[in-house]
């Protein structure tokens, strides 16, 4: 089974929530426009998301991330603190940061993104939100001090 088939199944299983529900934060027309593209399609574009403009290059993966984060809530966690310190190692275009800030609006978030092109989208997207307690870093994170080769796929 291909990843495209698997993801289509996931999306269809929650299609009402995803297309019409508040959790997805996308309009039906935006979803319809973006869902026409396969996982290999790349083009700089933007969409209205959560009453803000969000910029991205891969519509298929944008929709996948929206579904995973806002419908599936894979990053949901409970905290004893109202202001947890969250480290996001691979913030991509910022959807995870938006999710964390909705979960804990006063959280301190340190977000890393290694890809310089994606980092620019991250900055642009989160600039729209004007969050406090947010630091963005254009760097990769690893578990030891070493030199590694970074290869960007432009996700």
Short mmCIF file of N, CA and C in Angstrom, two decimals:
data_model
loop_
_atom_site.label_atom_id
_atom_site.label_comp_id
_atom_site.label_asym_id
_atom_site.label_seq_id
_atom_site.Cartn_x
_atom_site.Cartn_y
_atom_site.Cartn_z
N UNK A 1 0.85 -1.18 0.00
CA UNK A 1 0.00 0.00 0.00
C UNK A 1 0.90 1.24 0.00
N UNK A 2 0.63 2.18 -0.91
CA UNK A 2 1.45 3.38 -1.00
C UNK A 2 1.09 4.36 0.11
N UNK A 3 2.01 5.28 0.37
CA UNK A 3 1.76 6.30 1.40
C UNK A 3 0.59 7.18 0.99
N UNK A 4 0.46 7.44 -0.32
CA UNK A 4 -0.64 8.26 -0.80
C UNK A 4 -1.99 7.58 -0.49
N UNK A 5 -2.07 6.28 -0.76
CA UNK A 5 -3.30 5.53 -0.48
C UNK A 5 -3.60 5.53 1.01
N UNK A 6 -2.57 5.32 1.82
CA UNK A 6 -2.73 5.31 3.27
C UNK A 6 -3.23 6.65 3.77
N UNK A 7 -2.60 7.74 3.31
CA UNK A 7 -3.00 9.07 3.76
C UNK A 7 -4.40 9.42 3.28
N UNK A 8 -4.74 9.04 2.06
CA UNK A 8 -6.10 9.30 1.59
C UNK A 8 -7.12 8.59 2.48
N UNK A 9 -6.79 7.36 2.89
CA UNK A 9 -7.68 6.62 3.79
C UNK A 9 -7.83 7.32 5.12
N UNK A 10 -6.73 7.82 5.66
CA UNK A 10 -6.78 8.54 6.93
C UNK A 10 -7.63 9.79 6.79
N UNK A 11 -7.39 10.54 5.70
CA UNK A 11 -8.14 11.77 5.49
C UNK A 11 -9.62 11.48 5.30
N UNK A 12 -9.95 10.45 4.52
CA UNK A 12 -11.35 10.12 4.29
C UNK A 12 -12.04 9.65 5.56
N UNK A 13 -11.31 8.98 6.44
CA UNK A 13 -11.92 8.49 7.67
C UNK A 13 -12.36 9.62 8.58
N UNK A 14 -11.76 10.76 8.43
CA UNK A 14 -12.13 11.93 9.25
C UNK A 14 -12.55 13.09 8.37
N UNK A 15 -13.11 12.80 7.20
CA UNK A 15 -13.36 13.84 6.21
C UNK A 15 -14.31 14.92 6.72
N UNK A 16 -15.32 14.56 7.48
CA UNK A 16 -16.23 15.59 7.97
C UNK A 16 -15.49 16.55 8.89
N UNK A 17 -14.79 16.01 9.89
CA UNK A 17 -14.03 16.87 10.79
C UNK A 17 -13.02 17.70 10.03
N UNK A 18 -12.36 17.06 9.07
CA UNK A 18 -11.27 17.74 8.38
C UNK A 18 -11.78 18.83 7.46
N UNK A 19 -12.83 18.56 6.71
CA UNK A 19 -13.31 19.54 5.74
C UNK A 19 -14.21 20.59 6.37
N UNK A 20 -14.98 20.20 7.36
CA UNK A 20 -15.99 21.11 7.89
C UNK A 20 -15.81 21.47 9.36
N UNK A 21 -15.07 20.67 10.06
CA UNK A 21 -14.95 20.87 11.50
C UNK A 21 -14.02 22.01 11.86
N UNK A 22 -14.22 22.55 13.04
CA UNK A 22 -13.38 23.65 13.51
C UNK A 22 -11.95 23.22 13.76
N UNK A 23 -11.75 21.94 14.04
CA UNK A 23 -10.41 21.47 14.35
C UNK A 23 -9.42 21.68 13.20
N UNK A 24 -9.88 21.53 11.96
CA UNK A 24 -8.95 21.61 10.83
C UNK A 24 -8.52 23.04 10.53
N UNK A 25 -9.33 24.02 10.85
CA UNK A 25 -9.03 25.43 10.66
C UNK A 25 -8.88 25.81 9.19
N UNK A 26 -9.42 24.98 8.29
CA UNK A 26 -9.40 25.24 6.86
C UNK A 26 -10.83 25.28 6.33
N UNK A 27 -11.05 26.14 5.33
CA UNK A 27 -12.36 26.16 4.70
C UNK A 27 -12.48 24.97 3.75
N UNK A 28 -13.70 24.66 3.41
CA UNK A 28 -13.96 23.55 2.47
C UNK A 28 -13.30 23.84 1.13
N UNK A 29 -13.38 25.07 0.65
CA UNK A 29 -12.79 25.41 -0.65
C UNK A 29 -11.26 25.32 -0.62
N UNK A 30 -10.65 25.72 0.48
CA UNK A 30 -9.20 25.61 0.60
C UNK A 30 -8.78 24.15 0.60
N UNK A 31 -9.50 23.34 1.37
CA UNK A 31 -9.21 21.91 1.39
C UNK A 31 -9.32 21.31 -0.01
N UNK A 32 -10.40 21.65 -0.72
CA UNK A 32 -10.62 21.10 -2.06
C UNK A 32 -9.50 21.51 -3.02
N UNK A 33 -9.09 22.77 -2.94
CA UNK A 33 -8.02 23.27 -3.82
C UNK A 33 -6.71 22.55 -3.54
N UNK A 34 -6.36 22.40 -2.29
CA UNK A 34 -5.06 21.82 -1.94
C UNK A 34 -5.03 20.30 -2.09
N UNK A 35 -6.16 19.65 -1.92
CA UNK A 35 -6.17 18.18 -1.95
C UNK A 35 -6.03 17.62 -3.36
N UNK A 36 -5.99 18.46 -4.37
CA UNK A 36 -5.82 18.00 -5.76
C UNK A 36 -4.38 17.60 -6.07
N UNK A 37 -3.45 17.93 -5.21
CA UNK A 37 -2.03 17.73 -5.51
C UNK A 37 -1.49 16.47 -4.84
N UNK A 38 -0.55 15.81 -5.53
CA UNK A 38 0.08 14.63 -4.94
C UNK A 38 1.27 15.04 -4.07
N UNK A 39 1.90 14.07 -3.44
CA UNK A 39 2.97 14.35 -2.48
C UNK A 39 4.23 14.92 -3.12
N UNK A 40 4.34 14.84 -4.44
CA UNK A 40 5.54 15.34 -5.11
C UNK A 40 5.39 16.77 -5.62
N UNK A 41 4.18 17.31 -5.60
CA UNK A 41 3.92 18.66 -6.11
C UNK A 41 4.53 19.69 -5.17
N UNK A 42 5.30 20.62 -5.73
CA UNK A 42 5.92 21.69 -4.95
C UNK A 42 5.70 23.02 -5.66
N UNK A 43 5.14 23.97 -4.95
CA UNK A 43 4.98 25.32 -5.46
C UNK A 43 4.71 26.23 -4.27
N UNK A 44 5.47 27.32 -4.19
CA UNK A 44 5.25 28.29 -3.12
C UNK A 44 3.82 28.82 -3.21
N UNK A 45 3.10 28.76 -2.10
CA UNK A 45 1.74 29.25 -2.07
C UNK A 45 1.31 29.53 -0.63
N UNK A 46 0.11 30.01 -0.48
CA UNK A 46 -0.41 30.27 0.86
C UNK A 46 -1.89 29.92 0.90
N UNK A 47 -2.39 29.82 2.11
CA UNK A 47 -3.81 29.53 2.32
C UNK A 47 -4.24 30.19 3.62
N UNK A 48 -5.52 30.47 3.72
CA UNK A 48 -6.06 30.97 4.98
C UNK A 48 -6.18 29.80 5.93
N UNK A 49 -5.58 29.98 7.08
CA UNK A 49 -5.54 28.93 8.09
C UNK A 49 -5.71 29.58 9.45
N UNK A 50 -6.76 29.22 10.16
CA UNK A 50 -6.94 29.74 11.51
C UNK A 50 -6.99 31.27 11.52
N UNK A 51 -7.65 31.83 10.50
CA UNK A 51 -7.79 33.28 10.35
C UNK A 51 -6.47 34.01 10.10
N UNK A 52 -5.47 33.31 9.64
CA UNK A 52 -4.18 33.89 9.26
C UNK A 52 -3.74 33.28 7.94
N UNK A 53 -2.86 33.97 7.25
CA UNK A 53 -2.29 33.42 6.04
C UNK A 53 -1.10 32.56 6.43
N UNK A 54 -1.03 31.36 5.87
CA UNK A 54 0.11 30.48 6.12
C UNK A 54 0.74 30.10 4.78
N UNK A 55 2.07 30.12 4.76
CA UNK A 55 2.84 29.88 3.54
C UNK A 55 3.48 28.49 3.59
N UNK A 56 3.49 27.83 2.44
CA UNK A 56 4.05 26.48 2.35
C UNK A 56 4.35 26.18 0.89
N UNK A 57 5.05 25.08 0.64
CA UNK A 57 5.40 24.70 -0.72
C UNK A 57 4.82 23.35 -1.14
N UNK A 58 4.37 22.56 -0.20
CA UNK A 58 3.90 21.20 -0.50
C UNK A 58 2.49 21.00 0.05
N UNK A 59 1.45 21.23 -0.77
CA UNK A 59 0.07 21.14 -0.28
C UNK A 59 -0.29 19.79 0.34
N UNK A 60 0.16 18.71 -0.25
CA UNK A 60 -0.14 17.37 0.27
C UNK A 60 0.35 17.24 1.71
N UNK A 61 1.59 17.65 1.95
CA UNK A 61 2.18 17.52 3.28
C UNK A 61 1.62 18.56 4.25
N UNK A 62 1.23 19.72 3.73
CA UNK A 62 0.56 20.71 4.56
C UNK A 62 -0.75 20.12 5.11
N UNK A 63 -1.56 19.54 4.22
CA UNK A 63 -2.83 18.94 4.66
C UNK A 63 -2.59 17.78 5.62
N UNK A 64 -1.58 16.99 5.33
CA UNK A 64 -1.25 15.88 6.23
C UNK A 64 -0.91 16.40 7.63
N UNK A 65 -0.10 17.45 7.69
CA UNK A 65 0.30 18.02 8.99
C UNK A 65 -0.89 18.63 9.73
N UNK A 66 -1.75 19.33 9.00
CA UNK A 66 -2.94 19.91 9.63
C UNK A 66 -3.79 18.80 10.24
N UNK A 67 -3.98 17.75 9.49
CA UNK A 67 -4.79 16.63 9.99
C UNK A 67 -4.13 15.98 11.21
N UNK A 68 -2.85 15.71 11.10
CA UNK A 68 -2.12 15.05 12.18
C UNK A 68 -2.12 15.88 13.47
N UNK A 69 -1.87 17.18 13.33
CA UNK A 69 -1.73 18.04 14.51
C UNK A 69 -3.07 18.51 15.08
N UNK A 70 -3.97 18.98 14.22
CA UNK A 70 -5.18 19.63 14.72
C UNK A 70 -6.39 18.71 14.81
N UNK A 71 -6.46 17.70 13.98
CA UNK A 71 -7.56 16.74 14.06
C UNK A 71 -7.14 15.55 14.92
N UNK A 72 -5.99 14.96 14.60
CA UNK A 72 -5.50 13.82 15.36
C UNK A 72 -4.88 14.18 16.69
N UNK A 73 -4.47 15.43 16.83
CA UNK A 73 -3.85 15.95 18.05
C UNK A 73 -2.73 15.05 18.58
N UNK A 74 -1.83 14.67 17.68
CA UNK A 74 -0.74 13.77 18.07
C UNK A 74 0.25 14.40 19.04
N UNK A 75 0.27 15.72 19.14
CA UNK A 75 1.19 16.40 20.06
C UNK A 75 0.53 16.82 21.37
N UNK A 76 -0.73 16.46 21.56
CA UNK A 76 -1.43 16.86 22.80
C UNK A 76 -0.75 16.22 24.01
N UNK A 77 -0.57 17.02 25.03
CA UNK A 77 -0.04 16.50 26.29
C UNK A 77 -0.58 17.34 27.43
N UNK A 78 -0.53 16.78 28.62
CA UNK A 78 -0.96 17.50 29.81
C UNK A 78 0.29 18.02 30.51
N UNK A 79 0.13 19.17 31.12
CA UNK A 79 1.24 19.77 31.86
C UNK A 79 0.75 20.25 33.21
N UNK A 80 1.60 20.10 34.21
CA UNK A 80 1.28 20.63 35.54
C UNK A 80 1.42 22.15 35.57
N UNK A 81 2.08 22.69 34.55
CA UNK A 81 2.33 24.14 34.49
C UNK A 81 1.47 24.77 33.40
N UNK A 82 1.06 26.00 33.64
CA UNK A 82 0.34 26.77 32.62
C UNK A 82 1.29 27.28 31.55
N UNK A 83 2.57 27.37 31.91
CA UNK A 83 3.57 27.89 30.97
C UNK A 83 4.71 26.89 30.80
N UNK A 84 4.46 25.76 30.18
CA UNK A 84 5.54 24.79 29.99
C UNK A 84 6.60 25.33 29.02
N UNK A 85 7.79 24.78 29.10
CA UNK A 85 8.87 25.12 28.18
C UNK A 85 8.90 24.02 27.13
N UNK A 86 8.61 24.36 25.88
CA UNK A 86 8.49 23.38 24.80
C UNK A 86 9.62 23.58 23.81
N UNK A 87 10.33 22.51 23.49
CA UNK A 87 11.39 22.55 22.49
C UNK A 87 10.90 21.75 21.28
N UNK A 88 10.80 22.43 20.15
CA UNK A 88 10.31 21.82 18.91
C UNK A 88 11.50 21.64 17.98
N UNK A 89 11.97 20.42 17.83
CA UNK A 89 13.16 20.12 17.03
C UNK A 89 12.74 19.67 15.63
N UNK A 90 12.43 20.63 14.80
CA UNK A 90 11.94 20.35 13.45
C UNK A 90 10.61 21.03 13.26
N UNK A 91 10.59 22.34 13.45
CA UNK A 91 9.34 23.10 13.45
C UNK A 91 8.70 23.24 12.08
N UNK A 92 9.44 22.95 11.03
CA UNK A 92 8.92 23.02 9.67
C UNK A 92 8.33 24.41 9.43
N UNK A 93 7.10 24.52 8.94
CA UNK A 93 6.51 25.81 8.61
C UNK A 93 5.78 26.45 9.79
N UNK A 94 5.76 25.79 10.94
CA UNK A 94 5.20 26.40 12.14
C UNK A 94 3.89 25.85 12.65
N UNK A 95 3.31 24.87 11.98
CA UNK A 95 2.02 24.34 12.44
C UNK A 95 2.09 23.77 13.85
N UNK A 96 3.19 23.11 14.17
CA UNK A 96 3.32 22.54 15.51
C UNK A 96 3.39 23.64 16.56
N UNK A 97 4.09 24.72 16.25
CA UNK A 97 4.17 25.85 17.19
C UNK A 97 2.79 26.46 17.39
N UNK A 98 2.04 26.63 16.31
CA UNK A 98 0.68 27.15 16.41
C UNK A 98 -0.16 26.24 17.31
N UNK A 99 -0.03 24.94 17.12
CA UNK A 99 -0.76 23.98 17.95
C UNK A 99 -0.36 24.11 19.42
N UNK A 100 0.94 24.14 19.69
CA UNK A 100 1.41 24.25 21.08
C UNK A 100 0.91 25.55 21.72
N UNK A 101 0.93 26.65 20.98
CA UNK A 101 0.50 27.93 21.53
C UNK A 101 -1.02 27.97 21.74
N UNK A 102 -1.76 27.19 20.98
CA UNK A 102 -3.20 27.08 21.25
C UNK A 102 -3.44 26.24 22.50
N UNK A 103 -2.63 25.24 22.69
CA UNK A 103 -2.75 24.37 23.86
C UNK A 103 -2.34 25.11 25.14
N UNK A 104 -1.24 25.84 25.05
CA UNK A 104 -0.69 26.61 26.19
C UNK A 104 -0.25 27.97 25.67
N UNK A 105 -1.17 28.95 25.69
CA UNK A 105 -0.87 30.24 25.05
C UNK A 105 0.33 30.96 25.66
N UNK A 106 0.63 30.73 26.91
CA UNK A 106 1.76 31.41 27.55
C UNK A 106 3.03 30.56 27.59
N UNK A 107 3.01 29.41 26.93
CA UNK A 107 4.19 28.53 26.92
C UNK A 107 5.39 29.24 26.30
N UNK A 108 6.55 28.90 26.78
CA UNK A 108 7.81 29.35 26.19
C UNK A 108 8.18 28.27 25.17
N UNK A 109 8.32 28.67 23.89
CA UNK A 109 8.61 27.70 22.83
C UNK A 109 9.93 28.06 22.16
N UNK A 110 10.81 27.08 22.09
CA UNK A 110 12.07 27.19 21.36
C UNK A 110 11.93 26.25 20.17
N UNK A 111 11.91 26.82 18.95
CA UNK A 111 11.65 26.03 17.75
C UNK A 111 12.85 26.06 16.80
N UNK A 112 13.30 24.87 16.41
CA UNK A 112 14.42 24.72 15.48
C UNK A 112 13.91 24.27 14.12
N UNK A 113 14.49 24.81 13.06
CA UNK A 113 14.25 24.33 11.70
C UNK A 113 15.55 24.46 10.92
N UNK A 114 16.03 23.33 10.40
CA UNK A 114 17.34 23.28 9.75
C UNK A 114 17.33 23.79 8.31
N UNK A 115 16.27 23.57 7.59
CA UNK A 115 16.21 23.94 6.17
C UNK A 115 16.03 25.46 6.05
N UNK A 116 16.99 26.17 5.43
CA UNK A 116 16.90 27.63 5.34
C UNK A 116 15.65 28.13 4.61
N UNK A 117 15.22 27.44 3.57
CA UNK A 117 14.02 27.85 2.84
C UNK A 117 12.77 27.68 3.69
N UNK A 118 12.67 26.56 4.35
CA UNK A 118 11.52 26.29 5.21
C UNK A 118 11.55 27.22 6.42
N UNK A 119 12.74 27.53 6.92
CA UNK A 119 12.88 28.44 8.05
C UNK A 119 12.30 29.82 7.71
N UNK A 120 12.50 30.29 6.49
CA UNK A 120 11.93 31.58 6.07
C UNK A 120 10.40 31.52 6.10
N UNK A 121 9.83 30.39 5.68
CA UNK A 121 8.37 30.23 5.76
C UNK A 121 7.92 30.21 7.22
N UNK A 122 8.68 29.52 8.06
CA UNK A 122 8.39 29.47 9.50
C UNK A 122 8.33 30.88 10.09
N UNK A 123 9.35 31.68 9.78
CA UNK A 123 9.38 33.06 10.29
C UNK A 123 8.18 33.86 9.80
N UNK A 124 7.90 33.75 8.51
CA UNK A 124 6.79 34.49 7.92
C UNK A 124 5.46 34.06 8.54
N UNK A 125 5.27 32.76 8.67
CA UNK A 125 4.01 32.24 9.22
C UNK A 125 3.79 32.64 10.67
N UNK A 126 4.81 32.49 11.48
CA UNK A 126 4.64 32.80 12.90
C UNK A 126 4.65 34.30 13.17
N UNK A 127 5.23 35.07 12.26
CA UNK A 127 5.17 36.52 12.36
C UNK A 127 3.74 37.02 12.29
N UNK A 128 2.90 36.31 11.56
CA UNK A 128 1.47 36.64 11.45
C UNK A 128 0.77 36.54 12.81
N UNK A 129 1.25 35.67 13.67
CA UNK A 129 0.59 35.40 14.94
C UNK A 129 1.06 36.30 16.08
N UNK A 130 2.22 36.88 15.94
CA UNK A 130 2.76 37.79 16.96
C UNK A 130 2.78 37.16 18.36
N UNK A 131 3.29 35.94 18.43
CA UNK A 131 3.37 35.23 19.71
C UNK A 131 4.44 35.82 20.62
N UNK A 132 4.19 35.77 21.92
CA UNK A 132 5.20 36.08 22.93
C UNK A 132 5.89 34.77 23.30
N UNK A 133 7.04 34.88 23.93
CA UNK A 133 7.77 33.71 24.45
C UNK A 133 8.06 32.68 23.36
N UNK A 134 8.54 33.16 22.22
CA UNK A 134 8.86 32.27 21.10
C UNK A 134 10.22 32.63 20.53
N UNK A 135 11.10 31.63 20.47
CA UNK A 135 12.41 31.80 19.85
C UNK A 135 12.55 30.81 18.71
N UNK A 136 12.92 31.33 17.53
CA UNK A 136 13.12 30.50 16.35
C UNK A 136 14.61 30.43 16.04
N UNK A 137 15.09 29.23 15.71
CA UNK A 137 16.51 29.02 15.43
C UNK A 137 16.64 28.25 14.12
N UNK A 138 17.44 28.81 13.19
CA UNK A 138 17.71 28.12 11.92
C UNK A 138 18.91 27.21 12.11
N UNK A 139 18.66 26.03 12.65
CA UNK A 139 19.73 25.05 12.92
C UNK A 139 19.10 23.67 13.09
N UNK A 140 19.95 22.67 12.93
CA UNK A 140 19.53 21.30 13.19
C UNK A 140 19.86 20.94 14.63
N UNK A 141 19.18 19.93 15.14
CA UNK A 141 19.41 19.45 16.49
C UNK A 141 19.85 17.99 16.40
N UNK A 142 20.86 17.63 17.20
CA UNK A 142 21.34 16.26 17.22
C UNK A 142 21.65 15.89 18.66
N UNK A 143 21.85 14.62 18.94
CA UNK A 143 22.05 14.17 20.32
C UNK A 143 23.50 14.19 20.78
N UNK A 144 24.40 14.66 19.92
CA UNK A 144 25.80 14.79 20.33
C UNK A 144 26.45 15.91 19.52
N UNK A 145 27.57 16.41 20.01
CA UNK A 145 28.27 17.48 19.32
C UNK A 145 29.13 16.85 18.22
N UNK A 146 28.71 17.05 16.99
CA UNK A 146 29.40 16.46 15.85
C UNK A 146 29.05 17.27 14.60
N UNK A 147 29.67 16.95 13.52
CA UNK A 147 29.36 17.59 12.25
C UNK A 147 28.65 16.57 11.37
N UNK A 148 27.49 16.95 10.88
CA UNK A 148 26.70 16.09 10.00
C UNK A 148 26.38 16.84 8.72
N UNK A 149 26.13 16.11 7.67
CA UNK A 149 25.72 16.72 6.41
C UNK A 149 24.19 16.81 6.41
N UNK A 150 23.68 18.00 6.15
CA UNK A 150 22.24 18.20 6.09
C UNK A 150 21.81 18.23 4.64
N UNK A 151 20.81 17.46 4.30
CA UNK A 151 20.28 17.41 2.95
C UNK A 151 18.82 17.85 3.00
N UNK A 152 18.50 18.90 2.27
CA UNK A 152 17.15 19.45 2.30
C UNK A 152 16.31 18.86 1.18
N UNK A 153 15.08 18.52 1.54
CA UNK A 153 14.11 18.08 0.54
C UNK A 153 13.11 19.19 0.26
N UNK A 154 13.26 20.34 0.93
CA UNK A 154 12.36 21.45 0.71
C UNK A 154 10.95 21.23 1.22
N UNK A 155 10.82 20.42 2.26
CA UNK A 155 9.49 20.14 2.79
C UNK A 155 8.90 21.37 3.41
#
